[in-house]
PDB file of C-alpha atoms in Angstrom:
ATOM      1  CA  ALA X   1      18.679 -17.901 -34.407  1.00  0.00           C
ATOM      2  CA  GLN X   2      19.943 -14.798 -36.100  1.00  0.00           C
ATOM      3  CA  THR X   3      20.313 -14.470 -39.854  1.00  0.00           C
ATOM      4  CA  VAL X   4      22.066 -11.838 -41.936  1.00  0.00           C
ATOM      5  CA  THR X   5      21.179 -11.240 -45.574  1.00  0.00           C
ATOM      6  CA  GLN X   6      23.265  -9.416 -48.137  1.00  0.00           C
ATOM      7  CA  SER X   7      21.201  -9.363 -51.300  1.00  0.00           C
ATOM      8  CA  GLN X   8      23.909  -8.017 -53.610  1.00  0.00           C
ATOM      9  CA  PRO X   9      26.550 -10.654 -54.433  1.00  0.00           C
ATOM     10  CA  GLU X  10      28.497  -8.197 -56.575  1.00  0.00           C
ATOM     11  CA  MET X  11      28.562  -4.459 -57.106  1.00  0.00           C
ATOM     12  CA  SER X  12      30.736  -2.020 -58.977  1.00  0.00           C
ATOM     13  CA  VAL X  13      31.249   1.704 -58.736  1.00  0.00           C
ATOM     14  CA  GLN X  14      33.350   4.309 -60.467  1.00  0.00           C
ATOM     15  CA  GLU X  15      36.189   5.866 -58.581  1.00  0.00           C
ATOM     16  CA  ALA X  16      35.119   8.964 -56.601  1.00  0.00           C
ATOM     17  CA  GLU X  17      31.456   8.017 -56.690  1.00  0.00           C
ATOM     18  CA  THR X  18      29.258   6.842 -53.836  1.00  0.00           C
ATOM     19  CA  VAL X  19      27.978   3.307 -53.376  1.00  0.00           C
ATOM     20  CA  THR X  20      25.624   1.723 -50.853  1.00  0.00           C
ATOM     21  CA  LEU X  21      25.779  -1.910 -49.816  1.00  0.00           C
ATOM     22  CA  SER X  22      22.655  -3.381 -48.298  1.00  0.00           C
ATOM     23  CA  CYS X  23      22.280  -5.663 -45.304  1.00  0.00           C
ATOM     24  CA  THR X  24      19.236  -6.882 -43.468  1.00  0.00           C
ATOM     25  CA  TYR X  25      19.093  -9.117 -40.440  1.00  0.00           C
ATOM     26  CA  ASP X  26      16.612 -10.995 -38.383  1.00  0.00           C
ATOM     27  CA  THR X  27      16.735 -11.270 -34.617  1.00  0.00           C
ATOM     28  CA  SER X  28      14.537 -11.217 -31.557  1.00  0.00           C
ATOM     29  CA  GLU X  29      17.301  -9.630 -29.487  1.00  0.00           C
ATOM     30  CA  ASN X  30      17.124  -6.039 -28.337  1.00  0.00           C
ATOM     31  CA  ASN X  31      20.772  -5.540 -27.431  1.00  0.00           C
ATOM     32  CA  TYR X  32      23.192  -6.357 -30.195  1.00  0.00           C
ATOM     33  CA  TYR X  33      25.970  -5.061 -32.385  1.00  0.00           C
ATOM     34  CA  LEU X  34      26.304  -4.775 -36.132  1.00  0.00           C
ATOM     35  CA  PHE X  35      29.512  -4.683 -38.093  1.00  0.00           C
ATOM     36  CA  TRP X  36      30.810  -4.227 -41.589  1.00  0.00           C
ATOM     37  CA  TYR X  37      34.033  -6.046 -42.352  1.00  0.00           C
ATOM     38  CA  LYS X  38      36.157  -5.661 -45.450  1.00  0.00           C
ATOM     39  CA  GLN X  39      38.436  -8.303 -46.936  1.00  0.00           C
ATOM     40  CA  PRO X  40      40.699  -7.060 -49.739  1.00  0.00           C
ATOM     41  CA  PRO X  41      42.045  -9.716 -52.116  1.00  0.00           C
ATOM     42  CA  SER X  42      44.457 -12.063 -50.328  1.00  0.00           C
ATOM     43  CA  ARG X  43      44.493  -9.960 -47.179  1.00  0.00           C
ATOM     44  CA  GLN X  44      43.063 -10.016 -43.698  1.00  0.00           C
ATOM     45  CA  MET X  45      39.496  -9.173 -42.971  1.00  0.00           C
ATOM     46  CA  ILE X  46      39.385  -5.838 -41.171  1.00  0.00           C
ATOM     47  CA  LEU X  47      36.678  -4.018 -39.302  1.00  0.00           C
ATOM     48  CA  VAL X  48      35.268  -1.069 -41.216  1.00  0.00           C
ATOM     49  CA  ILE X  49      32.566   0.169 -38.892  1.00  0.00           C
ATOM     50  CA  ARG X  50      30.427  -0.964 -35.971  1.00  0.00           C
ATOM     51  CA  GLN X  51      27.071   0.076 -34.608  1.00  0.00           C
ATOM     52  CA  GLU X  52      25.556  -0.565 -31.193  1.00  0.00           C
ATOM     53  CA  ALA X  53      21.837  -1.237 -31.484  1.00  0.00           C
ATOM     54  CA  TYR X  54      20.990   0.972 -28.512  1.00  0.00           C
ATOM     55  CA  LYS X  55      22.513   4.002 -30.250  1.00  0.00           C
ATOM     56  CA  GLN X  56      20.184   5.874 -32.544  1.00  0.00           C
ATOM     57  CA  GLN X  57      22.936   7.871 -34.177  1.00  0.00           C
ATOM     58  CA  ASN X  58      24.389   6.277 -37.275  1.00  0.00           C
ATOM     59  CA  ALA X  59      28.062   5.377 -37.008  1.00  0.00           C
ATOM     60  CA  THR X  60      30.545   7.145 -39.279  1.00  0.00           C
ATOM     61  CA  GLU X  61      34.198   6.443 -40.007  1.00  0.00           C
ATOM     62  CA  ASN X  62      35.684   8.899 -42.487  1.00  0.00           C
ATOM     63  CA  ARG X  63      34.254   7.953 -45.909  1.00  0.00           C
ATOM     64  CA  PHE X  64      32.232   5.080 -44.469  1.00  0.00           C
ATOM     65  CA  SER X  65      28.852   5.567 -42.860  1.00  0.00           C
ATOM     66  CA  VAL X  66      25.880   3.388 -42.059  1.00  0.00           C
ATOM     67  CA  ASN X  67      22.147   3.803 -42.269  1.00  0.00           C
ATOM     68  CA  PHE X  68      20.865   1.830 -39.295  1.00  0.00           C
ATOM     69  CA  GLN X  69      17.120   1.296 -39.270  1.00  0.00           C
ATOM     70  CA  LYS X  70      16.405  -0.781 -36.186  1.00  0.00           C
ATOM     71  CA  ALA X  71      12.688  -1.236 -36.748  1.00  0.00           C
ATOM     72  CA  ALA X  72      13.278  -2.357 -40.312  1.00  0.00           C
ATOM     73  CA  LYS X  73      16.320  -4.440 -39.253  1.00  0.00           C
ATOM     74  CA  SER X  74      18.394  -2.838 -41.942  1.00  0.00           C
ATOM     75  CA  PHE X  75      22.055  -1.861 -41.787  1.00  0.00           C
ATOM     76  CA  SER X  76      23.397  -0.480 -45.064  1.00  0.00           C
ATOM     77  CA  LEU X  77      26.942   0.755 -45.644  1.00  0.00           C
ATOM     78  CA  LYS X  78      27.609   3.881 -47.669  1.00  0.00           C
ATOM     79  CA  ILE X  79      31.056   4.459 -49.120  1.00  0.00           C
ATOM     80  CA  SER X  80      31.621   8.011 -50.294  1.00  0.00           C
ATOM     81  CA  ASP X  81      34.333   9.118 -52.710  1.00  0.00           C
ATOM     82  CA  SER X  82      35.147   5.503 -53.576  1.00  0.00           C
ATOM     83  CA  GLN X  83      38.821   4.686 -53.996  1.00  0.00           C
ATOM     84  CA  LEU X  84      40.524   1.845 -55.842  1.00  0.00           C
ATOM     85  CA  GLY X  85      41.673   0.469 -52.494  1.00  0.00           C
ATOM     86  CA  ASP X  86      38.056  -0.023 -51.478  1.00  0.00           C
ATOM     87  CA  THR X  87      37.858  -2.976 -53.850  1.00  0.00           C
ATOM     88  CA  ALA X  88      37.152  -5.909 -51.542  1.00  0.00           C
ATOM     89  CA  MET X  89      34.614  -8.383 -50.287  1.00  0.00           C
ATOM     90  CA  TYR X  90      32.378  -6.706 -47.715  1.00  0.00           C
ATOM     91  CA  PHE X  91      30.701  -8.728 -44.997  1.00  0.00           C
ATOM     92  CA  CYS X  92      27.878  -7.569 -42.791  1.00  0.00           C
ATOM     93  CA  ALA X  93      27.838  -9.224 -39.373  1.00  0.00           C
ATOM     94  CA  PHE X  94      25.611  -9.405 -36.320  1.00  0.00           C
ATOM     95  CA  MET X  95      26.587 -10.094 -32.754  1.00  0.00           C
ATOM     96  CA  LYS X  96      24.255 -10.360 -29.844  1.00  0.00           C
ATOM     97  CA  HIS X  97      25.428  -9.066 -26.515  1.00  0.00           C
ATOM     98  CA  VAL X  98      26.755 -12.123 -24.733  1.00  0.00           C
ATOM     99  CA  LYS X  99      28.489 -11.682 -21.428  1.00  0.00           C
ATOM    100  CA  THR X 100      30.734 -14.574 -20.602  1.00  0.00           C
ATOM    101  CA  ARG X 101      33.229 -15.169 -17.855  1.00  0.00           C
ATOM    102  CA  GLY X 102      35.811 -14.074 -20.396  1.00  0.00           C
ATOM    103  CA  GLY X 103      34.086 -10.718 -20.703  1.00  0.00           C
ATOM    104  CA  SER X 104      33.243 -10.732 -24.383  1.00  0.00           C
ATOM    105  CA  ASN X 105      32.199 -13.138 -27.053  1.00  0.00           C
ATOM    106  CA  TYR X 106      32.682 -12.297 -30.702  1.00  0.00           C
ATOM    107  CA  LYS X 107      30.369 -15.011 -31.925  1.00  0.00           C
ATOM    108  CA  LEU X 108      29.504 -13.276 -35.163  1.00  0.00           C
ATOM    109  CA  THR X 109      26.780 -14.170 -37.630  1.00  0.00           C
ATOM    110  CA  PHE X 110      27.855 -13.132 -41.116  1.00  0.00           C
ATOM    111  CA  GLY X 111      26.106 -12.507 -44.379  1.00  0.00           C
ATOM    112  CA  LYS X 112      27.343 -14.098 -47.618  1.00  0.00           C
ATOM    113  CA  GLY X 113      29.255 -10.993 -48.574  1.00  0.00           C
ATOM    114  CA  THR X 114      29.186  -8.446 -51.380  1.00  0.00           C
ATOM    115  CA  LEU X 115      32.104  -8.211 -53.784  1.00  0.00           C
ATOM    116  CA  LEU X 116      32.679  -4.533 -54.498  1.00  0.00           C
ATOM    117  CA  THR X 117      34.830  -3.470 -57.411  1.00  0.00           C
ATOM    118  CA  VAL X 118      35.900   0.142 -57.757  1.00  0.00           C
ATOM    119  CA  ASN X 119      36.702   0.975 -61.363  1.00  0.00           C
ATOM    120  CA  PRO X 120      39.152   3.683 -62.415  1.00  0.00           C
TER     121      PRO X 120
ATOM    122  CA  GLU O   1      52.690  -5.363 -33.679  1.00  0.00           C
ATOM    123  CA  ALA O   2      52.099  -8.668 -35.457  1.00  0.00           C
ATOM    124  CA  GLY O   3      48.529  -9.436 -36.361  1.00  0.00           C
ATOM    125  CA  VAL O   4      46.746 -12.762 -36.303  1.00  0.00           C
ATOM    126  CA  THR O   5      48.703 -15.204 -38.416  1.00  0.00           C
ATOM    127  CA  GLN O   6      47.524 -18.457 -39.894  1.00  0.00           C
ATOM    128  CA  PHE O   7      49.442 -21.359 -41.376  1.00  0.00           C
ATOM    129  CA  PRO O   8      49.387 -22.615 -44.018  1.00  0.00           C
ATOM    130  CA  SER O   9      47.799 -20.086 -46.325  1.00  0.00           C
ATOM    131  CA  HIS O  10      46.728 -22.846 -48.692  1.00  0.00           C
ATOM    132  CA  SER O  11      46.422 -26.598 -48.338  1.00  0.00           C
ATOM    133  CA  VAL O  12      45.354 -29.193 -50.862  1.00  0.00           C
ATOM    134  CA  ILE O  13      44.818 -32.689 -49.507  1.00  0.00           C
ATOM    135  CA  GLU O  14      43.124 -35.862 -50.606  1.00  0.00           C
ATOM    136  CA  LYS O  15      39.905 -37.097 -49.106  1.00  0.00           C
ATOM    137  CA  GLY O  16      40.667 -39.222 -46.077  1.00  0.00           C
ATOM    138  CA  GLN O  17      43.885 -37.449 -45.183  1.00  0.00           C
ATOM    139  CA  THR O  18      44.527 -35.359 -42.125  1.00  0.00           C
ATOM    140  CA  VAL O  19      45.239 -31.651 -42.084  1.00  0.00           C
ATOM    141  CA  THR O  20      46.190 -29.386 -39.207  1.00  0.00           C
ATOM    142  CA  LEU O  21      45.645 -25.656 -39.394  1.00  0.00           C
ATOM    143  CA  ARG O  22      47.398 -23.306 -37.049  1.00  0.00           C
ATOM    144  CA  CYS O  23      46.492 -19.888 -35.721  1.00  0.00           C
ATOM    145  CA  ASP O  24      48.734 -17.532 -33.790  1.00  0.00           C
ATOM    146  CA  PRO O  25      46.606 -14.824 -32.165  1.00  0.00           C
ATOM    147  CA  ILE O  26      47.774 -11.380 -31.262  1.00  0.00           C
ATOM    148  CA  SER O  27      49.945 -11.589 -28.165  1.00  0.00           C
ATOM    149  CA  GLY O  28      47.913 -11.034 -25.006  1.00  0.00           C
ATOM    150  CA  HIS O  29      44.567 -11.842 -26.567  1.00  0.00           C
ATOM    151  CA  ASP O  30      42.754 -14.354 -24.383  1.00  0.00           C
ATOM    152  CA  ASN O  31      39.917 -14.879 -26.835  1.00  0.00           C
ATOM    153  CA  LEU O  32      40.460 -16.929 -29.981  1.00  0.00           C
ATOM    154  CA  TYR O  33      37.813 -17.847 -32.528  1.00  0.00           C
ATOM    155  CA  TRP O  34      37.639 -20.161 -35.496  1.00  0.00           C
ATOM    156  CA  TYR O  35      35.301 -19.490 -38.409  1.00  0.00           C
ATOM    157  CA  ARG O  36      34.809 -21.204 -41.754  1.00  0.00           C
ATOM    158  CA  ARG O  37      33.527 -20.017 -45.107  1.00  0.00           C
ATOM    159  CA  VAL O  38      32.404 -22.622 -47.568  1.00  0.00           C
ATOM    160  CA  MET O  39      32.497 -21.238 -51.112  1.00  0.00           C
ATOM    161  CA  GLY O  40      29.555 -18.970 -51.862  1.00  0.00           C
ATOM    162  CA  LYS O  41      28.112 -19.271 -48.400  1.00  0.00           C
ATOM    163  CA  GLU O  42      28.258 -17.383 -45.148  1.00  0.00           C
ATOM    164  CA  ILE O  43      31.199 -17.306 -42.810  1.00  0.00           C
ATOM    165  CA  LYS O  44      30.153 -19.530 -39.962  1.00  0.00           C
ATOM    166  CA  PHE O  45      31.329 -19.655 -36.370  1.00  0.00           C
ATOM    167  CA  LEU O  46      33.065 -22.857 -35.322  1.00  0.00           C
ATOM    168  CA  LEU O  47      34.294 -22.296 -31.792  1.00  0.00           C
ATOM    169  CA  HIS O  48      35.631 -19.882 -29.191  1.00  0.00           C
ATOM    170  CA  PHE O  49      38.506 -20.300 -26.758  1.00  0.00           C
ATOM    171  CA  VAL O  50      39.085 -18.233 -23.661  1.00  0.00           C
ATOM    172  CA  LYS O  51      42.737 -18.891 -22.948  1.00  0.00           C
ATOM    173  CA  GLU O  52      43.037 -22.665 -23.182  1.00  0.00           C
ATOM    174  CA  SER O  53      39.387 -23.423 -22.413  1.00  0.00           C
ATOM    175  CA  LYS O  54      36.690 -24.014 -24.994  1.00  0.00           C
ATOM    176  CA  GLN O  55      34.034 -21.422 -24.222  1.00  0.00           C
ATOM    177  CA  ASP O  56      31.687 -22.334 -27.042  1.00  0.00           C
ATOM    178  CA  GLU O  57      32.124 -25.096 -29.604  1.00  0.00           C
ATOM    179  CA  SER O  58      28.552 -25.141 -30.838  1.00  0.00           C
ATOM    180  CA  GLY O  59      29.609 -24.505 -34.429  1.00  0.00           C
ATOM    181  CA  MET O  60      31.920 -27.487 -34.829  1.00  0.00           C
ATOM    182  CA  PRO O  61      30.382 -29.550 -37.643  1.00  0.00           C
ATOM    183  CA  ASN O  62      31.238 -33.045 -36.384  1.00  0.00           C
ATOM    184  CA  ASN O  63      33.782 -35.089 -34.479  1.00  0.00           C
ATOM    185  CA  ARG O  64      36.213 -35.098 -37.393  1.00  0.00           C
ATOM    186  CA  PHE O  65      37.177 -31.610 -36.265  1.00  0.00           C
ATOM    187  CA  LEU O  66      39.381 -31.159 -33.213  1.00  0.00           C
ATOM    188  CA  ALA O  67      40.542 -27.788 -31.948  1.00  0.00           C
ATOM    189  CA  GLU O  68      43.152 -27.263 -29.280  1.00  0.00           C
ATOM    190  CA  ARG O  69      44.820 -24.340 -27.618  1.00  0.00           C
ATOM    191  CA  THR O  70      47.382 -25.780 -25.277  1.00  0.00           C
ATOM    192  CA  GLY O  71      48.900 -23.164 -22.999  1.00  0.00           C
ATOM    193  CA  GLY O  72      46.437 -20.567 -24.152  1.00  0.00           C
ATOM    194  CA  THR O  73      48.660 -19.256 -26.931  1.00  0.00           C
ATOM    195  CA  TYR O  74      48.389 -20.591 -30.485  1.00  0.00           C
ATOM    196  CA  SER O  75      45.572 -22.864 -31.566  1.00  0.00           C
ATOM    197  CA  THR O  76      45.346 -25.775 -33.963  1.00  0.00           C
ATOM    198  CA  LEU O  77      42.364 -27.097 -35.845  1.00  0.00           C
ATOM    199  CA  LYS O  78      42.737 -30.646 -37.067  1.00  0.00           C
ATOM    200  CA  VAL O  79      40.465 -32.287 -39.590  1.00  0.00           C
ATOM    201  CA  GLN O  80      40.708 -36.071 -39.609  1.00  0.00           C
ATOM    202  CA  PRO O  81      39.748 -37.653 -41.934  1.00  0.00           C
ATOM    203  CA  ALA O  82      39.034 -34.825 -44.329  1.00  0.00           C
ATOM    204  CA  GLU O  83      35.963 -34.966 -46.562  1.00  0.00           C
ATOM    205  CA  LEU O  84      35.164 -33.048 -49.744  1.00  0.00           C
ATOM    206  CA  GLU O  85      32.632 -30.811 -47.949  1.00  0.00           C
ATOM    207  CA  ASP O  86      35.357 -29.594 -45.605  1.00  0.00           C
ATOM    208  CA  SER O  87      36.793 -27.461 -48.391  1.00  0.00           C
ATOM    209  CA  GLY O  88      36.633 -23.758 -47.679  1.00  0.00           C
ATOM    210  CA  VAL O  89      38.467 -20.914 -46.042  1.00  0.00           C
ATOM    211  CA  TYR O  90      39.154 -21.231 -42.333  1.00  0.00           C
ATOM    212  CA  PHE O  91      39.501 -17.961 -40.474  1.00  0.00           C
ATOM    213  CA  CYS O  92      40.927 -17.368 -37.064  1.00  0.00           C
ATOM    214  CA  ALA O  93      40.283 -14.242 -34.997  1.00  0.00           C
ATOM    215  CA  SER O  94      41.395 -12.990 -31.609  1.00  0.00           C
ATOM    216  CA  SER O  95      40.276 -10.309 -29.220  1.00  0.00           C
ATOM    217  CA  GLN O  96      41.285  -8.850 -25.895  1.00  0.00           C
ATOM    218  CA  ASP O  97      39.247  -9.210 -22.802  1.00  0.00           C
ATOM    219  CA  LEU O  98      38.565  -5.831 -21.304  1.00  0.00           C
ATOM    220  CA  GLY O  99      35.279  -6.837 -19.732  1.00  0.00           C
ATOM    221  CA  GLN O 100      33.363  -4.742 -22.183  1.00  0.00           C
ATOM    222  CA  LEU O 101      32.421  -4.902 -25.817  1.00  0.00           C
ATOM    223  CA  ASN O 102      34.470  -2.007 -27.081  1.00  0.00           C
ATOM    224  CA  THR O 103      37.169  -4.426 -28.059  1.00  0.00           C
ATOM    225  CA  GLU O 104      37.583  -5.545 -31.641  1.00  0.00           C
ATOM    226  CA  ALA O 105      38.104  -8.981 -33.067  1.00  0.00           C
ATOM    227  CA  PHE O 106      41.124  -9.136 -35.391  1.00  0.00           C
ATOM    228  CA  PHE O 107      41.114 -11.697 -38.162  1.00  0.00           C
ATOM    229  CA  GLY O 108      43.869 -13.629 -39.849  1.00  0.00           C
ATOM    230  CA  GLN O 109      44.171 -14.021 -43.617  1.00  0.00           C
ATOM    231  CA  GLY O 110      42.581 -17.422 -43.520  1.00  0.00           C
ATOM    232  CA  THR O 111      43.676 -20.873 -44.655  1.00  0.00           C
ATOM    233  CA  ARG O 112      42.191 -22.046 -47.915  1.00  0.00           C
ATOM    234  CA  LEU O 113      41.624 -25.773 -47.628  1.00  0.00           C
ATOM    235  CA  THR O 114      40.844 -27.832 -50.698  1.00  0.00           C
ATOM    236  CA  VAL O 115      39.956 -31.474 -50.306  1.00  0.00           C
ATOM    237  CA  VAL O 116      40.130 -33.448 -53.558  1.00  0.00           C
TER     238      VAL O 116
END
């Protein structure tokens, strides 16, 4: 079974600064996907960034980037130029590549989450 | 385009009562998922529908939980009778089926269930 560990229950950062959220995982799979989701207070959880394990290049989405270390099973999220709207609970998630008759299976394994507060 | 919507947003019930949660996925999404987060713990997978069929229900905790998706549109998750440990936030998500994993799962806001 896969496990995902987020060792930082809470973090804070000053507006405009950079913060890194850590995530490690354990799996025996070789093909899998990693995700960071963000849930702002009282709002939907939204996908921030995804990484395919077979890709060596780290994924980047604007101010969000990841440091994917496959051998170390580490998948940290870096937020640059933090904004007040980045305040949210951040969840790291793992998904192994499962082909079903439906074509896809988002059976995600989540970490416990990191509550990030961006201070003005 | 409307996102995934869940009803109610909050529910407080007494132990032993029945509660039904509803999820309306994004129109056209064949895949629907239920997840649950117990306070302070991980979000855990409950089950996965493909249209009206249960593809994977390995995460359902026990037979007090019953999920349905009649007609392959909205889904309900009924807890009967509710126990204190059922308290948590229940998330629903949906995704398209394009035969490849470039699709994204979209989540609802969740239903916060409190059993007292």
